[in-house]
Each structure stands twice: as structure tokens, then as C-alpha cells.
PDB file of C-alpha atoms in Angstrom:
ATOM      1  CA  GLN B  37      -0.033   0.013  -0.088  1.00  0.00           C
ATOM      2  CA  VAL B  38       1.246   3.488  -1.057  1.00  0.00           C
ATOM      3  CA  GLN B  39      -0.371   6.698   0.114  1.00  0.00           C
ATOM      4  CA  LEU B  40       0.529   9.834  -1.986  1.00  0.00           C
ATOM      5  CA  VAL B  41       0.160  13.483  -1.136  1.00  0.00           C
ATOM      6  CA  GLU B  42       0.708  16.246  -3.628  1.00  0.00           C
ATOM      7  CA  SER B  43       1.708  19.754  -3.015  1.00  0.00           C
ATOM      8  CA  GLY B  44       3.062  22.834  -4.673  1.00  0.00           C
ATOM      9  CA  GLY B  45       0.135  23.816  -6.806  1.00  0.00           C
ATOM     10  CA  GLY B  46      -1.269  27.299  -7.107  1.00  0.00           C
ATOM     11  CA  LEU B  47      -1.854  30.265  -9.277  1.00  0.00           C
ATOM     12  CA  VAL B  48       0.701  31.537 -11.542  1.00  0.00           C
ATOM     13  CA  GLN B  49       0.965  33.883 -14.542  1.00  0.00           C
ATOM     14  CA  ALA B  50       1.686  32.586 -18.071  1.00  0.00           C
ATOM     15  CA  GLY B  51       5.368  32.056 -18.523  1.00  0.00           C
ATOM     16  CA  GLY B  52       5.944  31.319 -14.961  1.00  0.00           C
ATOM     17  CA  SER B  53       7.132  28.134 -12.967  1.00  0.00           C
ATOM     18  CA  LEU B  54       5.960  25.866 -10.353  1.00  0.00           C
ATOM     19  CA  ARG B  55       7.289  22.759  -8.868  1.00  0.00           C
ATOM     20  CA  LEU B  56       4.916  20.065  -7.863  1.00  0.00           C
ATOM     21  CA  SER B  57       5.972  17.426  -5.318  1.00  0.00           C
ATOM     22  CA  CYS B  58       4.382  14.121  -4.275  1.00  0.00           C
ATOM     23  CA  ALA B  59       5.311  12.600  -1.002  1.00  0.00           C
ATOM     24  CA  ALA B  60       4.875   8.919  -0.591  1.00  0.00           C
ATOM     25  CA  SER B  61       4.374   6.854   2.526  1.00  0.00           C
ATOM     26  CA  GLY B  62       4.224   3.227   2.938  1.00  0.00           C
ATOM     27  CA  ARG B  63       6.571   0.540   1.788  1.00  0.00           C
ATOM     28  CA  SER B  64       9.068   0.240  -0.990  1.00  0.00           C
ATOM     29  CA  PHE B  65       8.612   3.765  -2.825  1.00  0.00           C
ATOM     30  CA  SER B  66      11.658   2.825  -4.909  1.00  0.00           C
ATOM     31  CA  SER B  67       9.891  -0.244  -6.255  1.00  0.00           C
ATOM     32  CA  TYR B  68       7.209   1.802  -8.054  1.00  0.00           C
ATOM     33  CA  THR B  69       7.065   3.670 -11.240  1.00  0.00           C
ATOM     34  CA  MET B  70       5.712   7.100 -10.505  1.00  0.00           C
ATOM     35  CA  GLY B  71       3.466   9.225 -12.800  1.00  0.00           C
ATOM     36  CA  TRP B  72       1.963  12.630 -13.004  1.00  0.00           C
ATOM     37  CA  PHE B  73      -1.535  13.130 -14.620  1.00  0.00           C
ATOM     38  CA  ARG B  74      -3.670  16.065 -15.047  1.00  0.00           C
ATOM     39  CA  GLN B  75      -7.351  16.685 -15.621  1.00  0.00           C
ATOM     40  CA  ALA B  76      -8.882  19.987 -16.913  1.00  0.00           C
ATOM     41  CA  PRO B  77     -12.450  20.780 -16.424  1.00  0.00           C
ATOM     42  CA  GLY B  78     -14.609  18.870 -19.142  1.00  0.00           C
ATOM     43  CA  LYS B  79     -11.521  16.880 -20.297  1.00  0.00           C
ATOM     44  CA  GLU B  80     -10.361  13.362 -19.723  1.00  0.00           C
ATOM     45  CA  ARG B  81      -7.457  12.722 -17.531  1.00  0.00           C
ATOM     46  CA  GLU B  82      -4.119  12.624 -19.427  1.00  0.00           C
ATOM     47  CA  SER B  83      -0.639  11.319 -18.705  1.00  0.00           C
ATOM     48  CA  VAL B  84       1.898  14.180 -18.293  1.00  0.00           C
ATOM     49  CA  ALA B  85       5.014  12.358 -17.197  1.00  0.00           C
ATOM     50  CA  ALA B  86       6.346   9.165 -15.827  1.00  0.00           C
ATOM     51  CA  ILE B  87       9.636   7.933 -14.230  1.00  0.00           C
ATOM     52  CA  SER B  88      10.872   4.573 -13.677  1.00  0.00           C
ATOM     53  CA  ARG B  89      11.655   3.220 -10.143  1.00  0.00           C
ATOM     54  CA  ASP B  90      15.452   3.917 -10.738  1.00  0.00           C
ATOM     55  CA  GLY B  91      14.880   7.026 -12.810  1.00  0.00           C
ATOM     56  CA  THR B  92      16.494   5.468 -15.891  1.00  0.00           C
ATOM     57  CA  ARG B  93      13.388   5.519 -18.040  1.00  0.00           C
ATOM     58  CA  ILE B  94      11.496   8.811 -18.296  1.00  0.00           C
ATOM     59  CA  PHE B  95       8.364   9.934 -20.396  1.00  0.00           C
ATOM     60  CA  HIS B  96       7.018  13.400 -20.922  1.00  0.00           C
ATOM     61  CA  ALA B  97       3.973  14.043 -23.049  1.00  0.00           C
ATOM     62  CA  ASP B  98       4.492  15.915 -26.225  1.00  0.00           C
ATOM     63  CA  SER B  99       2.377  18.747 -24.859  1.00  0.00           C
ATOM     64  CA  VAL B 100       4.831  19.433 -22.047  1.00  0.00           C
ATOM     65  CA  LYS B 101       8.092  18.174 -23.447  1.00  0.00           C
ATOM     66  CA  GLY B 102      10.858  20.877 -23.012  1.00  0.00           C
ATOM     67  CA  ARG B 103       8.766  22.696 -20.377  1.00  0.00           C
ATOM     68  CA  PHE B 104       8.167  20.148 -17.646  1.00  0.00           C
ATOM     69  CA  THR B 105      10.605  17.744 -15.998  1.00  0.00           C
ATOM     70  CA  ILE B 106       9.920  14.712 -13.789  1.00  0.00           C
ATOM     71  CA  SER B 107      12.398  13.621 -11.163  1.00  0.00           C
ATOM     72  CA  ARG B 108      12.483  11.614  -7.975  1.00  0.00           C
ATOM     73  CA  ASP B 109      14.346  11.210  -4.771  1.00  0.00           C
ATOM     74  CA  ASN B 110      13.947   7.710  -3.449  1.00  0.00           C
ATOM     75  CA  ALA B 111      15.812   8.545  -0.157  1.00  0.00           C
ATOM     76  CA  LYS B 112      13.137  11.194   0.409  1.00  0.00           C
ATOM     77  CA  ASN B 113      10.259   9.061  -1.041  1.00  0.00           C
ATOM     78  CA  THR B 114       9.231  12.040  -3.297  1.00  0.00           C
ATOM     79  CA  VAL B 115       8.567  12.548  -6.917  1.00  0.00           C
ATOM     80  CA  PHE B 116       8.781  16.011  -8.463  1.00  0.00           C
ATOM     81  CA  LEU B 117       7.358  17.809 -11.533  1.00  0.00           C
ATOM     82  CA  GLN B 118       9.236  20.946 -12.333  1.00  0.00           C
ATOM     83  CA  MET B 119       6.954  23.145 -14.661  1.00  0.00           C
ATOM     84  CA  SER B 120       8.312  26.019 -16.584  1.00  0.00           C
ATOM     85  CA  SER B 121       7.049  28.303 -19.270  1.00  0.00           C
ATOM     86  CA  LEU B 122       3.494  27.560 -18.080  1.00  0.00           C
ATOM     87  CA  LYS B 123       0.591  28.146 -20.475  1.00  0.00           C
ATOM     88  CA  PRO B 124      -3.127  28.732 -19.674  1.00  0.00           C
ATOM     89  CA  GLU B 125      -3.838  25.437 -21.206  1.00  0.00           C
ATOM     90  CA  ASP B 126      -1.677  23.803 -18.385  1.00  0.00           C
ATOM     91  CA  THR B 127      -4.516  24.558 -15.985  1.00  0.00           C
ATOM     92  CA  ALA B 128      -5.684  21.375 -14.376  1.00  0.00           C
ATOM     93  CA  VAL B 129      -5.803  19.356 -11.248  1.00  0.00           C
ATOM     94  CA  TYR B 130      -2.436  17.429 -11.197  1.00  0.00           C
ATOM     95  CA  TYR B 131      -2.354  13.976  -9.700  1.00  0.00           C
ATOM     96  CA  CYS B 132       0.646  11.783  -8.875  1.00  0.00           C
ATOM     97  CA  ALA B 133       0.256   7.980  -9.163  1.00  0.00           C
ATOM     98  CA  ALA B 134       2.224   4.839  -8.546  1.00  0.00           C
ATOM     99  CA  ARG B 135       2.382   1.505 -10.219  1.00  0.00           C
ATOM    100  CA  ARG B 136       4.493  -1.699 -10.162  1.00  0.00           C
ATOM    101  CA  GLY B 137       6.471  -2.108 -13.436  1.00  0.00           C
ATOM    102  CA  TRP B 138       7.047   0.552 -16.195  1.00  0.00           C
ATOM    103  CA  GLY B 139       3.948   1.674 -17.914  1.00  0.00           C
ATOM    104  CA  LEU B 140       1.827   4.816 -18.635  1.00  0.00           C
ATOM    105  CA  GLY B 141      -1.593   3.527 -17.549  1.00  0.00           C
ATOM    106  CA  ASN B 142      -3.136   1.230 -14.960  1.00  0.00           C
ATOM    107  CA  TYR B 143      -1.740   3.039 -12.033  1.00  0.00           C
ATOM    108  CA  GLU B 144      -2.686   1.393  -8.676  1.00  0.00           C
ATOM    109  CA  TYR B 145      -2.363   4.332  -6.262  1.00  0.00           C
ATOM    110  CA  TRP B 146      -3.447   7.893  -6.645  1.00  0.00           C
ATOM    111  CA  GLY B 147      -3.001  11.173  -4.709  1.00  0.00           C
ATOM    112  CA  GLN B 148      -5.868  13.688  -4.065  1.00  0.00           C
ATOM    113  CA  GLY B 149      -4.520  16.132  -6.573  1.00  0.00           C
ATOM    114  CA  THR B 150      -3.319  19.648  -6.481  1.00  0.00           C
ATOM    115  CA  GLN B 151      -4.846  22.453  -8.488  1.00  0.00           C
ATOM    116  CA  VAL B 152      -2.642  24.403 -10.987  1.00  0.00           C
ATOM    117  CA  THR B 153      -4.088  27.631 -12.386  1.00  0.00           C
ATOM    118  CA  VAL B 154      -2.183  29.527 -15.104  1.00  0.00           C
ATOM    119  CA  SER B 155      -3.559  33.020 -15.894  1.00  0.00           C
ATOM    120  CA  SER B 156      -2.998  34.729 -19.101  1.00  0.00           C
TER     121      SER B 156
END
């Protein structure tokens, strides 16, 4: 069992930056692939980024590539999403999630989400 708590969301102007954090409690954080997802009002949830348990495999969605960076610190049981050059279309609730094995779907554990709002 893994419990996930996101933080770092907020209101930012277009072009600004935010760093999201997701703290995990429970066993064996380093055993899990971690992912960031987002869901905007009226839209389906989409995968934003993912990182393998040892950080050697990384995925970023095309929509955020070059602007967002996922990273993790297994010693601190935390995964990060550094977001730069933010756009109004990045406005969404951002969720972190965990799963065993590499993959971009079928995540087992989810956080409660943190709101990111980008003003134009």
C-alpha cells in the first residue's frame, strides 16, 4: 500500500514556473514507477510524465516536453514535477500516481490532486 500526497500547486501567470511534489508513505517507494497526470474541467485525464523506479526511464507527453521535467528522490520518497513556461492550457488538477513495473496506464495508487491555475 502506498499513500500519495501532492503539494506545490497554485496560481501562476503564463510564462511562470511551479514545482509540484508528491510525498509517498508506505513501503518500497523505490519499487514503483511514478507518474504525473492532469485533468482539466470537461476533459479526460491525461498522462503528463512518468519515471521508472530507478529513474533510468522517463516519459514526458509531447504537450509538455521541453517545459516540464519529472524527477524523483528515492531517499526522500518524493517525486517532483518541475513546470516552466506555463501556459493557460496547463490549468488542471494534477495527480501523482504509482504502479509496479513500467507503464503509462493502469496505475494502482493515486493522490488527491493539487490545483494548478495559469492565468493569461
